[in-house]
Amino acid sequence: METEVEVEGNDEGKFEEPGFGKIYSSLSSAKQLTDPVVYKLVRVEGDGRLVPATDDEVMEVKDLLVDEKSEVCTVADVGQPIGCISNDRSSPGMLPQLESSEGLSPSENTEVDPDKLNARLEETGPSFAPSLIQSHMHQSGGVGECSNAPVLTEGRALTSTTVTTSKPDFSKLNGEICLDNLSIKELHETFKATFGRETTVKDKQWLKRRIAMGLTNSCDVSATTFIIKDNKLVNKGKEDGSDNGDGALANDPATGTTMSGGQQGLPISHGSQLEDQVVSDKRNRNIGDNSGSEDHHTEQRAAKRVRKPTKRYIEELSEVESKEASGKLRPIVKNSLLGQMSSNFHTRSARNVSLEGRTVVTRLDSLGGSGIQIPCVSRVRRSRPRKNFMALLKFNPSSMGVTAELVKKALGAHSFLPDNYENERAQSAPVQVQHRFLGVADEDRQFLSTGAVGGHHKVLKQVDSSGDSDDNVVTVPTSKGGIRRKHHRAWTLSEVMKLVEGVSRYGAGRWSEIKRLAFASYSYRTSVDLKDKWRNLLKASFAQIPSDKGINSRKNAATMPIPEPILLRVRELAETQSQVPPNLSSSKVPGTGSSGNSVHEKQSGYL
DNA sequence: ATTAGGG
DNA sequence: CCCTAAT
């Protein structure tokens, strides 16, 4: 019945089979989480129908799991009848984490206890859905009411009709009860009396703790002996008045209040689903105090559940968050950081990687599935230290020949399609984009080419900032006084080649087309950039390369001229498309120009 | 929104 | 690269 779900996707987070995920089922004492059973994730509709979870939902589950760094979680709450999984602040430990008994979360607080988990599971009915983990106590409604706030994208609440609830029969609990002396069967009875439902858990220890918690309405299970009188816990052990004061237990046993206890969310919940509760609840946590903010609702809510987060809690939380933000998809790490999980369940983050290689982390607060994204800057994000490609370039001066070869090869091949292809892939797999992109960039960097031939003063000025390829949005104070952001991204050879290819295919002037089709992967190159670059190329191609040596040597090494083959090609295209700058046309170099022109002019047609 | 051209 | 003007 209880199910712990582990949704596991491939590394890219995609499910091989949409709609399915692995679910580990485990009863009380954590069975083997290693025994994956494939269940179909379903959503319980309001009318009780079970409908297959949509991909989105499945993903949602998965995402949460992944984001929480734990892929295991309980998909328990399905709807109203089913209790809330998380309630009060003790949630960090109470939440659905799954934690196998052996699960160790060393760092975990004492509250985390498999027993409880199982208890929760136990409470959960047989049905489960992709509703996420998120649910919070509803503050209103007094008694064991709670609300669930399934975090579905659509924001619809899941409901289930499968849960049967019965009220606890406290009357059966009277006199002194020493849990230690009870048999399993008796414990079962006591359990039922306490929680109003059956249990099949065989674990005595678990039962005892569970009951103790229920009776004391706390997580304290130190006491195992209780005295019940008139439906009231007189107490024994450490509980006592203090507990009553804290919890709602003794207040009104008849109504079933007692039921709440550590697991308030039991079956009795009326099923109000309020996503906003999540919000407020969350806020409370963050703010660390709801006393003022919450109104009447709060009153009903037992004080105990509103415990103020401790400093440490907050710290840990933020720590986790930051980790989360910075991290890449971490490989599945089981049973770690269970404690913080609950808090993390409140949010999930989605990462998008821009084509610039910038990582944009958006935090998607699960406001009841409203799916509101709150972009935020990753705190830890740090771009890689800039590579010193200048050094690399130093090697190139004399390697023109080699470069030319590469160029030819590239030109010959269809450097075009590949790019698009890769690009497409990149879009579909955002997570990896960054890495891949960086890789590409680095590769390109080897061919760093200079923007223009003539070496404009501007170019020089810009090139300076090695920050070209960096993701820093550098704001360059214009000499004229303007203060604008300027990314000067040096054109890489591959980009130039693509541009040339593009022009040859679509024609000069169709910049937007070229941009779309050939530069999809280079988001930072706008059609205008392409146009400008082409203009420069044109100029360059017809410009003289008199004593190339002189210029080259004189110019810094970083100014790697554009390989002749490319210029040649540019020239062809220019002539083909009658873009030949009149003045420059005549000044072309005899050798390269003549041969190239005469020969290619006519062939241009096939281009 | 896209182009072309000047700065 | 940015900006503007003209489409």
Tab-separated table of N, CA and C (backbone and C1' of nucleotides) in Angstrom, chain A residues 484 486 489 525 532, chain C residues 1-5:
chain	number	residue	atom	x	y	z
A	484	ARG	N	27.506	51.812	-22.563
A	484	ARG	CA	26.666	50.677	-22.889
A	484	ARG	C	27.375	49.355	-22.760
A	486	LYS	N	28.767	46.111	-23.868
A	486	LYS	CA	29.310	45.673	-25.132
A	486	LYS	C	29.980	44.343	-24.986
A	489	ARG	N	32.324	39.850	-29.017
A	489	ARG	CA	32.645	38.438	-29.210
A	489	ARG	C	33.406	38.325	-30.499
A	525	ARG	N	24.757	36.135	-31.955
A	525	ARG	CA	24.964	36.806	-33.235
A	525	ARG	C	23.603	37.186	-33.793
A	532	ASP	N	26.939	42.966	-40.495
A	532	ASP	CA	28.171	43.740	-40.267
A	532	ASP	C	29.395	42.908	-40.566
C	1	DC	P	29.896	41.243	-31.404
C	1	DC	O5'	30.376	42.864	-31.436
C	1	DC	C5'	29.763	43.462	-31.015
C	1	DC	C4'	29.622	44.896	-30.651
C	1	DC	C3'	28.134	45.210	-30.694
C	1	DC	O3'	27.703	45.835	-29.520
C	1	DC	C1'	29.339	46.758	-32.046
C	2	DC	P	26.209	45.940	-29.261
C	2	DC	O5'	25.936	47.487	-29.543
C	2	DC	C5'	26.904	48.434	-29.130
C	2	DC	C4'	26.425	49.812	-29.528
C	2	DC	C3'	24.903	49.919	-29.523
C	2	DC	O3'	24.501	51.175	-29.026
C	2	DC	C1'	25.736	50.365	-31.693
C	3	DC	P	22.986	51.440	-28.863
C	3	DC	O5'	22.750	52.295	-30.186
C	3	DC	C5'	23.660	53.337	-30.489
C	3	DC	C4'	23.105	54.187	-31.603
C	3	DC	C3'	21.575	54.244	-31.598
C	3	DC	O3'	21.145	55.549	-31.911
C	3	DC	C1'	22.341	53.342	-33.655
C	4	DT	P	19.587	55.828	-31.878
C	4	DT	O5'	19.360	56.063	-33.434
C	4	DT	C5'	20.410	56.646	-34.190
C	4	DT	C4'	19.954	56.843	-35.614
C	4	DT	C3'	18.441	57.009	-35.755
C	4	DT	O3'	18.174	57.960	-36.779
C	4	DT	C1'	19.156	55.101	-36.953
C	5	DA	P	16.644	58.355	-36.975
C	5	DA	O5'	16.515	57.952	-38.509
C	5	DA	C5'	17.665	58.079	-39.344
C	5	DA	C4'	17.371	57.390	-40.665
C	5	DA	C3'	15.910	57.544	-41.088
C	5	DA	O3'	15.845	57.664	-42.507
C	5	DA	C1'	16.413	55.258	-40.794
